[in-house]
XYZ file of C-alpha atoms in Angstrom:
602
model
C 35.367 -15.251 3.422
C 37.401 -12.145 2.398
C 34.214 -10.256 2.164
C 33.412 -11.394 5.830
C 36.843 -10.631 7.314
C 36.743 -6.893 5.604
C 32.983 -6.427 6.798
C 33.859 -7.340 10.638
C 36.945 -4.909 10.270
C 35.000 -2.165 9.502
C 32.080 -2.532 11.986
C 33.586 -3.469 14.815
C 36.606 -0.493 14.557
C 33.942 1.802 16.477
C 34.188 2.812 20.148
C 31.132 2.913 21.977
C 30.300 4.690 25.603
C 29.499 1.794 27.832
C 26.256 1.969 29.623
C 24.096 -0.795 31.779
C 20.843 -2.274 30.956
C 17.969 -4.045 32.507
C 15.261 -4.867 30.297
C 11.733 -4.963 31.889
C 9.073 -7.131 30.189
C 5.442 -6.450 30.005
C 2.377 -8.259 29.002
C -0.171 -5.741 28.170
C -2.280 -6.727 25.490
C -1.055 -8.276 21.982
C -0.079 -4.555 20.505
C -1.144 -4.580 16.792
C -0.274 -1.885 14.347
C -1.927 1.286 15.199
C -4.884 3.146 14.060
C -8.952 2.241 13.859
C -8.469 -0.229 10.852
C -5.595 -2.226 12.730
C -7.757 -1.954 15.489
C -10.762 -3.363 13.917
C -8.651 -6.047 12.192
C -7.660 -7.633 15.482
C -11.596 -7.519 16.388
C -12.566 -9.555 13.423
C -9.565 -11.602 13.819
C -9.399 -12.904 17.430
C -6.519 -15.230 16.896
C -4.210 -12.725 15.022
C -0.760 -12.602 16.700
C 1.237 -9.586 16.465
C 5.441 -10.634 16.583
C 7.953 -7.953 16.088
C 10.529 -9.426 14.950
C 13.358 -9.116 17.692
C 11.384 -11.715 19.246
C 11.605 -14.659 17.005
C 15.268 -13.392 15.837
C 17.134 -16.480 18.238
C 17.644 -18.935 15.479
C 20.780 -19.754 13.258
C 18.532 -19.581 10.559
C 18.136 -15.805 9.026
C 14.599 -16.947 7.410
C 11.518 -15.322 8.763
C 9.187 -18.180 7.789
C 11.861 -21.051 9.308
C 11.574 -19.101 12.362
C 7.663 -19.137 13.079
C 7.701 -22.728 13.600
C 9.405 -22.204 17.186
C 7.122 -19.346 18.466
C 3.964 -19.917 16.890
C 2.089 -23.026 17.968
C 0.087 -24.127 15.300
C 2.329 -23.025 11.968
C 4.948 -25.087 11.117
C 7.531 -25.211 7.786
C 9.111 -28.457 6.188
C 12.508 -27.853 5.632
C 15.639 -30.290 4.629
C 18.675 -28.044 5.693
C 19.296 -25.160 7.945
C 19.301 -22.585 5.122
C 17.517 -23.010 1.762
C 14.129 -23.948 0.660
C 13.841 -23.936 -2.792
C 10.838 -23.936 -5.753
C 8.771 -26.244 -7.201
C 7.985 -29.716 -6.535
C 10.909 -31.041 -4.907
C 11.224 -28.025 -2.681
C 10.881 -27.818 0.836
C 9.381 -24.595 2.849
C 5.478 -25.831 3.232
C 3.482 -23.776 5.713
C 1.245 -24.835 7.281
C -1.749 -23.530 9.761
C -3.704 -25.801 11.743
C -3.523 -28.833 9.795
C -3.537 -26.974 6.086
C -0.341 -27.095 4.494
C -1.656 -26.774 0.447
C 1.455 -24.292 -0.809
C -1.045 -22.014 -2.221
C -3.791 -22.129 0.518
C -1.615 -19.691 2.638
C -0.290 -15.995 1.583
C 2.250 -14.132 2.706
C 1.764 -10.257 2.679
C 4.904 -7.824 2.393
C 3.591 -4.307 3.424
C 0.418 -4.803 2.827
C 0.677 -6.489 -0.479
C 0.524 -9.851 -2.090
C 3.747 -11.321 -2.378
C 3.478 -14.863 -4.671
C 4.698 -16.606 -7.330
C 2.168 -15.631 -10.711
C 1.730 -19.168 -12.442
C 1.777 -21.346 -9.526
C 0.044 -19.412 -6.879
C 2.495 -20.246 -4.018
C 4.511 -18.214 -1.663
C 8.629 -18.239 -2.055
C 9.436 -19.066 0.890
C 13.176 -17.942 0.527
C 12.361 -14.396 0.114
C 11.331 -13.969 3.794
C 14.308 -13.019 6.049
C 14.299 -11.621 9.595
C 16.959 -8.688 8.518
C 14.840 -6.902 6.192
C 11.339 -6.898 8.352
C 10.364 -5.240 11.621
C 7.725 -6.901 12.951
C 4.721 -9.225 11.181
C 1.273 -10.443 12.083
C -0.261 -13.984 11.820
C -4.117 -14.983 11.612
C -4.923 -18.709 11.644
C -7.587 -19.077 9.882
C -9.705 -17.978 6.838
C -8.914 -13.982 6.293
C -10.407 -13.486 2.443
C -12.749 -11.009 3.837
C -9.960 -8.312 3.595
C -6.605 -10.415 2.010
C -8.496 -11.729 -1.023
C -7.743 -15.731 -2.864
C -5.159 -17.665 -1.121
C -6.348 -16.149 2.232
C -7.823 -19.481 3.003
C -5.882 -21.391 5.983
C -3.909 -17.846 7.189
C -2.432 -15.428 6.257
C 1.376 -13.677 7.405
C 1.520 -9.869 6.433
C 5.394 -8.527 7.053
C 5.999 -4.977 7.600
C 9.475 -4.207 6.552
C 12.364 -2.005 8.003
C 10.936 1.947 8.218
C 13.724 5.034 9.275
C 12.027 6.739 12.532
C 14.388 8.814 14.472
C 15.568 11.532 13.562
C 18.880 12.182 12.067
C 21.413 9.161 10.131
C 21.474 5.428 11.829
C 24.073 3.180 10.494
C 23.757 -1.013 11.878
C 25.273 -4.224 10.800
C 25.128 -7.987 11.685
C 27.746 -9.781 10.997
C 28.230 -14.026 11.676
C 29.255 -16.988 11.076
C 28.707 -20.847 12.094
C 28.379 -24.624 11.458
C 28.614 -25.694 7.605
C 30.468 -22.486 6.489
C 27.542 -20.327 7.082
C 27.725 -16.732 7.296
C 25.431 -13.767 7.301
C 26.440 -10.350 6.322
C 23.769 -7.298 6.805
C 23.890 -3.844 6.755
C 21.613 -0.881 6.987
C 21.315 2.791 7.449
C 18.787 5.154 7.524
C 18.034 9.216 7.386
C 14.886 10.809 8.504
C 14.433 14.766 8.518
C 11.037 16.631 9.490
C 8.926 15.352 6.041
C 11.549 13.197 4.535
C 13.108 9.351 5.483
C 15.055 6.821 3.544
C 16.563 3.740 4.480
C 17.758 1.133 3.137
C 19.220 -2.627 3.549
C 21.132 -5.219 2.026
C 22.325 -9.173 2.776
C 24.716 -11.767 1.675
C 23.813 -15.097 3.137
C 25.849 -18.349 2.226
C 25.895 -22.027 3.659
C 27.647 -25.294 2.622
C 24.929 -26.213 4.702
C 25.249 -30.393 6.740
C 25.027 -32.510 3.595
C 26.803 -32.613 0.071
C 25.854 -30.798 -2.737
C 23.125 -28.554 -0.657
C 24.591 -24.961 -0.759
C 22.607 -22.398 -0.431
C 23.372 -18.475 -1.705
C 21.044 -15.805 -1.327
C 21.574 -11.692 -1.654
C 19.242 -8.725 -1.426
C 18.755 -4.916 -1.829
C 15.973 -3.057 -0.126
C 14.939 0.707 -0.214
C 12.283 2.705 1.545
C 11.568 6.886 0.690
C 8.799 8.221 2.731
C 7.703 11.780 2.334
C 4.703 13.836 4.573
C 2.836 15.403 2.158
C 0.871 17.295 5.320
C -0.368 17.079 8.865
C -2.670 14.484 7.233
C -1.175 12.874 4.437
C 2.156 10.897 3.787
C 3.435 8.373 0.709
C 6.125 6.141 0.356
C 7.833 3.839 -1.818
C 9.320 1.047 -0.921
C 11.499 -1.843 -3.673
C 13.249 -4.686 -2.526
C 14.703 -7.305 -5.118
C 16.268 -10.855 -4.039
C 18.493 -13.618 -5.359
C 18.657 -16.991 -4.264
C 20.154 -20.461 -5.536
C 19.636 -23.442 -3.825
C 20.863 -26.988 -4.500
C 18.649 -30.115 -3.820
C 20.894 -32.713 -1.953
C 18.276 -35.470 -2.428
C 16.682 -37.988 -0.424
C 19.756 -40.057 1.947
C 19.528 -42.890 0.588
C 19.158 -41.817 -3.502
C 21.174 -38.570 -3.246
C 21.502 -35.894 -5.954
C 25.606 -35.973 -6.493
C 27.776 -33.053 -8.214
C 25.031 -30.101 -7.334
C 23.294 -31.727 -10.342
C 19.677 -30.534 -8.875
C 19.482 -26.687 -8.286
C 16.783 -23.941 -8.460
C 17.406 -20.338 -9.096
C 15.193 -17.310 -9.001
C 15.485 -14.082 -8.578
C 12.240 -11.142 -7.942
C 11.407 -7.937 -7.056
C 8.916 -5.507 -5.747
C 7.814 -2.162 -5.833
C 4.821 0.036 -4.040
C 3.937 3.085 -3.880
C 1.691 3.833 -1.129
C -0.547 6.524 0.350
C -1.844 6.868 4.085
C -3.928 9.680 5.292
C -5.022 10.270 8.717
C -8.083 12.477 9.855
C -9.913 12.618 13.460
C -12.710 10.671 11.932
C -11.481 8.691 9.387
C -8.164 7.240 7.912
C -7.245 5.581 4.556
C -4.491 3.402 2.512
C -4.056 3.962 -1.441
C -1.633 1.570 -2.452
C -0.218 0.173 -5.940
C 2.000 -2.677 -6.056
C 4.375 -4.540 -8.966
C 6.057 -8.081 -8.041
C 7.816 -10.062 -10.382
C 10.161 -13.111 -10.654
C 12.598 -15.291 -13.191
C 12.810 -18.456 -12.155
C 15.249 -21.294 -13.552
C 15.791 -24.892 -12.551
C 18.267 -27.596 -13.561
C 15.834 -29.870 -15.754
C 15.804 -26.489 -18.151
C 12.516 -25.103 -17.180
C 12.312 -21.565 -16.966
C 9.001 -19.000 -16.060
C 8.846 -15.453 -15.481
C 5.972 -13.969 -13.538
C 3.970 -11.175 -12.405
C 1.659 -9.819 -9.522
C 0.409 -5.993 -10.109
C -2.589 -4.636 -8.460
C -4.284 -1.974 -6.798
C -5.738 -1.988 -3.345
C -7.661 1.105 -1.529
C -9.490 1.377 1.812
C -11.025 3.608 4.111
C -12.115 3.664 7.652
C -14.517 6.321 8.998
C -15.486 6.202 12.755
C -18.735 7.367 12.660
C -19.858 7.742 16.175
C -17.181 6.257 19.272
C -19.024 2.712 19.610
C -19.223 2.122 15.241
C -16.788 1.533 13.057
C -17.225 1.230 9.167
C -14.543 0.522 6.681
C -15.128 -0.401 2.711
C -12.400 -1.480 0.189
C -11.580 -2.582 -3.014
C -8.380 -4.400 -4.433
C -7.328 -5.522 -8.094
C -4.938 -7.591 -8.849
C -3.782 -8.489 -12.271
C -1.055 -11.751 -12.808
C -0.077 -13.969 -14.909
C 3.614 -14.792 -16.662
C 5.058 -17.227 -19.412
C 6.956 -20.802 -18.564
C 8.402 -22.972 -20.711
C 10.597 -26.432 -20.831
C 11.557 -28.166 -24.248
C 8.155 -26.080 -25.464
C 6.075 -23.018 -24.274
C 3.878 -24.405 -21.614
C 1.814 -21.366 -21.081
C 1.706 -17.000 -21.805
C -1.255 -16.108 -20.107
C -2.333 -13.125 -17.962
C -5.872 -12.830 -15.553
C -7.585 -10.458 -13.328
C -9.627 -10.130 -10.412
C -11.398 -7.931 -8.427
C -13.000 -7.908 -4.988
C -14.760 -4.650 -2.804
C -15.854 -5.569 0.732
C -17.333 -3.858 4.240
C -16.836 -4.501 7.866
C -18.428 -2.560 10.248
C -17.756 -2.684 14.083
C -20.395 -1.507 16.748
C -21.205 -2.082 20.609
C -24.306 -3.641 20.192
C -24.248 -4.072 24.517
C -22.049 -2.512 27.286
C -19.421 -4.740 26.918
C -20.827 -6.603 24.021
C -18.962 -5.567 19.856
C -19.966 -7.034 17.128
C -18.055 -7.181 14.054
C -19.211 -8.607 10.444
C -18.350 -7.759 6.864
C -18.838 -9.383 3.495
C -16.539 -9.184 -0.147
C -17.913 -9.588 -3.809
C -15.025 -11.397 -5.315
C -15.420 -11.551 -9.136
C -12.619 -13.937 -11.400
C -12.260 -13.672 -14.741
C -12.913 -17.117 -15.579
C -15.284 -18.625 -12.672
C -17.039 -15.614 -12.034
C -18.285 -14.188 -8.789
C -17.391 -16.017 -4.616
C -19.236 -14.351 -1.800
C -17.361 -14.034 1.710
C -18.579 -13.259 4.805
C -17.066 -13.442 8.284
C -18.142 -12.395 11.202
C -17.386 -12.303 15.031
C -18.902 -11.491 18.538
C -16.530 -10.323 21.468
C -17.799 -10.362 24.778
C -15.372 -8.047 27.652
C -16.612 -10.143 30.845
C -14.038 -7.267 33.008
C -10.561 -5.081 31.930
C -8.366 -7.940 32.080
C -11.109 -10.879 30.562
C -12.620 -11.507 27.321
C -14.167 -14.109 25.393
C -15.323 -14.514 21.113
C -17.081 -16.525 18.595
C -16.210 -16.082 15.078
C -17.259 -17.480 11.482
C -15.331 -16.651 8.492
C -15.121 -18.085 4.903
C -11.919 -18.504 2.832
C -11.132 -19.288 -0.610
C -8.102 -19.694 -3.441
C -8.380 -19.328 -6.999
C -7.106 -22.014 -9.466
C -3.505 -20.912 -10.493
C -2.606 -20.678 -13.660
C -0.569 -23.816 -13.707
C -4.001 -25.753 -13.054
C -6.291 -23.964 -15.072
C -3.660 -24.567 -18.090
C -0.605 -26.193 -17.408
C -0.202 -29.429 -15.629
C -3.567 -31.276 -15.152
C -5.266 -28.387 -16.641
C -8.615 -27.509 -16.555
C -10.521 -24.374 -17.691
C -13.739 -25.633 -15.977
C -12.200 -25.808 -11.994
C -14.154 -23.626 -9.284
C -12.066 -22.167 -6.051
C -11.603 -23.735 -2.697
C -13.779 -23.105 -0.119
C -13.106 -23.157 3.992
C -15.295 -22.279 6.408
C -13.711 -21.854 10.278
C -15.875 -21.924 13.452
C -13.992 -20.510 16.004
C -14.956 -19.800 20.350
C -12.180 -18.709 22.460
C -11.058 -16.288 25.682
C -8.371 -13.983 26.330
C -7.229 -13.589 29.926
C -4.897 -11.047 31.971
C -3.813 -11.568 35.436
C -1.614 -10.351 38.139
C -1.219 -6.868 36.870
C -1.200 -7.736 33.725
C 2.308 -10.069 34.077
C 0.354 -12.983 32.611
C -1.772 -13.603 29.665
C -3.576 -16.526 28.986
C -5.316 -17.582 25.638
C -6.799 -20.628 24.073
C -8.914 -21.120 21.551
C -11.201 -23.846 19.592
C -11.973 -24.224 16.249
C -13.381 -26.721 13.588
C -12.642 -26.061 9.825
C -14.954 -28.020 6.806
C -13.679 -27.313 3.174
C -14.904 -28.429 0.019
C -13.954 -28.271 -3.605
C -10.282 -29.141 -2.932
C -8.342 -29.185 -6.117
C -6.716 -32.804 -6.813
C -4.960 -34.553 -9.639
C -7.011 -37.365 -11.045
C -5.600 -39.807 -13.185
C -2.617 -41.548 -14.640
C 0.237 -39.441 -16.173
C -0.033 -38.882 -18.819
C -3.631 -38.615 -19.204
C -4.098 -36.453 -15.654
C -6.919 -33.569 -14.809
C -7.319 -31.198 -12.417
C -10.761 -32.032 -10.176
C -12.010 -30.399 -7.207
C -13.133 -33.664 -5.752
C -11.435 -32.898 -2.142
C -13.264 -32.303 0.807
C -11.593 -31.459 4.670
C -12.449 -31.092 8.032
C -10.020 -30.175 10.728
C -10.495 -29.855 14.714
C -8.737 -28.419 17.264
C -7.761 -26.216 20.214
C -4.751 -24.036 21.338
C -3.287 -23.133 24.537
C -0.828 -19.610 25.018
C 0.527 -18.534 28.489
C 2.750 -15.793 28.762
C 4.468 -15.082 32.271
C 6.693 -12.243 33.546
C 7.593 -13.408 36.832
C 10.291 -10.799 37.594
C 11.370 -7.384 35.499
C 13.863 -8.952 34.171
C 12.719 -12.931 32.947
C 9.972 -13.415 30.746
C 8.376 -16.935 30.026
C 5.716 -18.095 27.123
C 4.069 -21.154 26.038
C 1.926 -22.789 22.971
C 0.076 -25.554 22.157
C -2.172 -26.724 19.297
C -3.647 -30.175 18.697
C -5.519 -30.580 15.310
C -7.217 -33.318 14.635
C -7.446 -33.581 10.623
C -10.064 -36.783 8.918
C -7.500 -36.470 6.090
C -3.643 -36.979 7.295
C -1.861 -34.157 5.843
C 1.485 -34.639 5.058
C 4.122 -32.161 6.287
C 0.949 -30.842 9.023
C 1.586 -31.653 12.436
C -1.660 -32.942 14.610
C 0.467 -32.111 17.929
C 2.960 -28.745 18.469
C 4.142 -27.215 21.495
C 6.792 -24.749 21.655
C 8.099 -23.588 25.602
C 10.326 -20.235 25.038
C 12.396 -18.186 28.029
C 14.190 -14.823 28.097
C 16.333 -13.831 31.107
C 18.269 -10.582 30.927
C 20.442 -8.977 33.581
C 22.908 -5.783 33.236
C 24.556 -6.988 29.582
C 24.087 -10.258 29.492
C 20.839 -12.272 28.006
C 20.084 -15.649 27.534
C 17.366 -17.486 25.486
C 15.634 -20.720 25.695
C 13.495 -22.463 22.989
C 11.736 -25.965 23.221
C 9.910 -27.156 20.499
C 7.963 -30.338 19.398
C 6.252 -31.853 16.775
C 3.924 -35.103 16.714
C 1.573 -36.674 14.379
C 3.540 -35.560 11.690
C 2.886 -37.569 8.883
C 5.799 -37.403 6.180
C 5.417 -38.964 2.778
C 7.810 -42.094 1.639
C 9.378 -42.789 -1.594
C 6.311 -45.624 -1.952
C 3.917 -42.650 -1.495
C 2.749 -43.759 2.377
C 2.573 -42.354 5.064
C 5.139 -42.984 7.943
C 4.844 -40.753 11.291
C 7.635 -39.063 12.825
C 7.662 -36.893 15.762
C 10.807 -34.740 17.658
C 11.576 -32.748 20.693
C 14.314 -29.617 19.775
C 16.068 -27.759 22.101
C 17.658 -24.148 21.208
C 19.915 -21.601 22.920
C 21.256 -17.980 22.620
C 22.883 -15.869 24.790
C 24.024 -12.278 24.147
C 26.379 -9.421 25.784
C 26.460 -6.026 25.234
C 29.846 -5.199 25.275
C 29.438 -1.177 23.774
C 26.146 0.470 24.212
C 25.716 -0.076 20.537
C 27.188 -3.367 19.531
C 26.592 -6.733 21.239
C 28.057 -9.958 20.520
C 25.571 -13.333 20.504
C 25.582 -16.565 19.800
C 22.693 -19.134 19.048
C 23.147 -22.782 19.399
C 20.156 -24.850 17.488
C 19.336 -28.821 18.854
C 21.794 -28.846 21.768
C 19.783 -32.648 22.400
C 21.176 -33.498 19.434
C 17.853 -34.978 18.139
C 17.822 -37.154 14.922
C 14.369 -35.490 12.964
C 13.347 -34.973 9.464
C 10.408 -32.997 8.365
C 10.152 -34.244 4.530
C 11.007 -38.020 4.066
C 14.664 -38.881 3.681
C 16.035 -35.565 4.757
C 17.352 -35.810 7.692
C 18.169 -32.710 9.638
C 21.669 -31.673 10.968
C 22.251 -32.335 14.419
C 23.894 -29.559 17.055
C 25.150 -26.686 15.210
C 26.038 -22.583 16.170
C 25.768 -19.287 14.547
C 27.930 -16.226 16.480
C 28.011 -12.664 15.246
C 28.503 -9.447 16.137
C 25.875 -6.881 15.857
C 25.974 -3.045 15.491
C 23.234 0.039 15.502
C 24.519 3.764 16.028
């Protein structure tokens, strides 16, 4: 608390001019990343949602991935605790997309690179906070054409914090709340003609609403970016995290004296090239991410990602796109418990196409394939296409087909259940849908259907200890989504999702049913936010391994005044209805509960 205190001191002992705001909202046309390749992206990918993150940043919760549950219908997290997921296989932070929620059938991009755990495949769902990123897209839905293995139910790729005006920029967010939580962040930035820097760093901490669940976390992030010409710039960009989090237990069999912990900490490091032409632009990238990872029953593991990944666009006439790539990754680590479990490294490689051309007036057609070869299986073929139809300015409509697939990890090819012999998962997603903007563009409207069939699902046959890894699952999930977004007035701006999912197989930890309602009203130096979000169908697994249903209605606040021109106090108030929920069996979640801060940019 000390460190707190001495924090606020010193970042709130600035005098700001006062000046008078009113923030006008727009609802042009999801803006995705610039350029022809982001461009083509969002063509291949009709669903893909493009968030920066000011938007989503209304929770007590700093995590990015916690977050995405209330303004994304359709991807949802398990959690037990306002703060903290944890690793391994009593952890919480499950994504899921549409029904999928398998930890490794969903990959989470930083910058443009892979960003998993080496032996087990799965994303750490910790690492992700809304601090260090500024802004993030989603696709539901298989994406292996350009993301590679793991690409199979969606994929989130998080762009972090970049230094763009000129000049130094100093911020800070500072707050605390409910269960002795409090966030400290700073940052600060210099950019000169060819040369920018900036870097971050956090201390997070919460007792958090039940014994023996504290949760620590700190971080360091740096970003150097350098024009090399008119054409060409590089960067580099390392960020490196720490995070313990205890296990409180089920309610009714609780883990007492912080007896059940996990620990990791990992880093990563790119260096990256972009280069921009009238005709034709390109990314050169290599990437390094590693972790150590401890937990209280003694086992320990230390992991790798490194890889290489290189694309270009060209625009070879204005109605045809073409871009090829190629990316290599190389992973693998070393775990052991009373005995070495496993010291194994693999590669993989996978070079792919998509081209994009008006095949009709208002008729584009978009379609690419990847060779994916594996060290041990061999070779997968992807393809994925999609046909967008632009009825008038302001209405569109698509169809889309597009493969995904995930590797065997390392843990099941020679760990737990292992097996040298198992092939990857397969998805394929069938996908029609429209896009729709209306009175001068102050409302969108979106839906979408979809049906996905998988096969060769990995699953543990078998009684421990004689267990094997099969791929003896198959899946098929069905559904639709609903988005409205409304700007009634400059100053109040209104959205809405909804995705039903029917899935053959209950999934637990998947919702069939979630709708989210979210409002923004700003005036002079005040705003206030509302969130409403709910969950049904969600099948949770008991201690007798059945299924038992639970469903909730949440209801979330903020409000925020500027009381400098660069500092604004807020404060965000999560499940005002006080709503007794759990999203993995026996973990109930807290009920009301505030975080307020103080928050600083100059």
């Amino acid at each position: 608390m000390k460190n707190l205190l001495y924090a606020c001191i010193i970042f709130t002992q600035v005098i700001f001019s006062q000046q008078d705001s009113v923030k006008t909202y727009e609802l042009n046309e999801i803006t995705v990343r610039s350029g022809k390749y982001n461009s083509l992206i969002k063509h291949l990918n009709p669903s893909l949602q493009s968030i920066e993150i000011k938007e989503v940043n209304l929770s007590v919760n700093k995590n990015l991935i916690a977050t995405l549950k209330n303004n994304t219908a359709g991807v949802f997290v398990t959690e037990y605790g306002n703060n903290g997921f944890g690793i391994g296989q009593l952890s919480a932070g499950k994504m899921s997309v549409r029904g999928f929620n398998g930890q490794q059938q969903f990959i989470v991009f930083i910058d443009g690179h892979p960003e998993y755990a080496g032996i087990f495949g799965h994303p750490v769902s910790d690492l992700y906070n809304t601090d260090a990123a500024s802004d993030l897209i989603i696709i539901k839905g298989p994406s292996s054409l350009i993301y590679g293995s793991g690409a199979m139910a969606g994929v989130i790729d998080i762009r972090t914090l970049n230094k763009h005006s000129k000049g130094v920029s100093l911020g800070s967010d500072i707050s605390y709340g409910s269960f002795n939580t409090y966030n400290i962040s700073l940052k600060s930035g210099y950019s000169a003609e060819s040369f920018a820097a900036a870097i971050n760093l956090f201390n997070y901490h919460s007792d958090n609403h039940r014994p023996s669940s504290n949760y620590d976390s700190k971080g360091l992030g740096v970003t150097l970016s350098y024009k090399i010409s008119n054409e060409w710039s590089a960067n580099i960009k390392s960020n490196i995290r720490y995070a313990k989090i205890l296990n409180p237990g089920a309610i009714n069999n609780p883990y007492l004296n912080d007896s059940v912990w996990t620990e990791f900490t990992r880093s990563n490091i790119s260096l990256t090239f972009d280069g921009r032409h009238k005709t034709t632009e390109g990314t050169y990238s290599f990437y390094l991410n590693s972790g150590v990872h401890d937990f209280f029953d003694g086992f320990h593991s230390t992991d790798y990602v490194a890889g290489f990944n290189a694309r270009q666009t060209f625009e070879l006439s204005e109605s045809f796109l073409f871009t090829a790539g190629n990316d290599t990754r190389i992973y693998g680590g070393n775990a052991r418990n009373n005995r070495r479990l496993i010291d194994t490294t693999l590669y993989e490689t996978g070079f792919y196409f998509v081209t994009e051309t008006d095949i009709y007036q208002r008729l584009k057609f978009i379609a690419g394939a990847r060779l994916n070869y594996h060290e041990v299986y061999g070779s997968e073929f992807v393809p994925q296409l999609s046909l967008n139809y632009t009825l008038t300015e302001n209405a569109g409509f698509y169809i889309s087909a597009a493969k995904g697939f995930r590797n065997p990890t390392l843990a099941e090819f020679f760990i737990f259940g292992a097996n040298i012999d198992l092939l990857p998962e397969k998805l394929w997603n069938y996908e029609a849908g429209f896009n729709l903007r209306l009175l001068n563009e102050r409302t969108g409207l979106s839906g979408a259907i979809y049906i996905s069939e998988g096969k060769d699902f990995i699953a543990v046959t078998g009684q421990f200890p004689n267990i094997k890894n099969q791929n003896v699952g198959s899946v098929q999930n069905k559904g639709f989504e609903i988005n409205l977004k409304l700007a009634p007035v400059t100053n109040l701006a209104l959205n809405a999702g909804f995705n039903y999912t029917d899935m053959k197989t209950k999934i637990p930890g998947a919702p069939g049913l979630h709708a989210l309602f979210n409002a923004s009203y700003s005036v002079n130096k005040i705003e206030f936010g509302l969130n409403l979000v709910s969950a049904a169908k969600l099948y949770l697994l008991d201690r007798n391994n059945q299924l038992t249903e639970e469903k909730f209605l949440l209801l979330n606040a903020s409000a925020g005044y500027d009381i400098a021109r660069n500092a604004k106090l807020y404060i965000r108030v999560n499940n005002l209805l006080d709503t007794d929920y759990q999203t993995v069996y026996g973990y109930p979640m807290p009920g009301i509960n505030f975080l307020a801060g103080i928050k600083t940019e100059f």
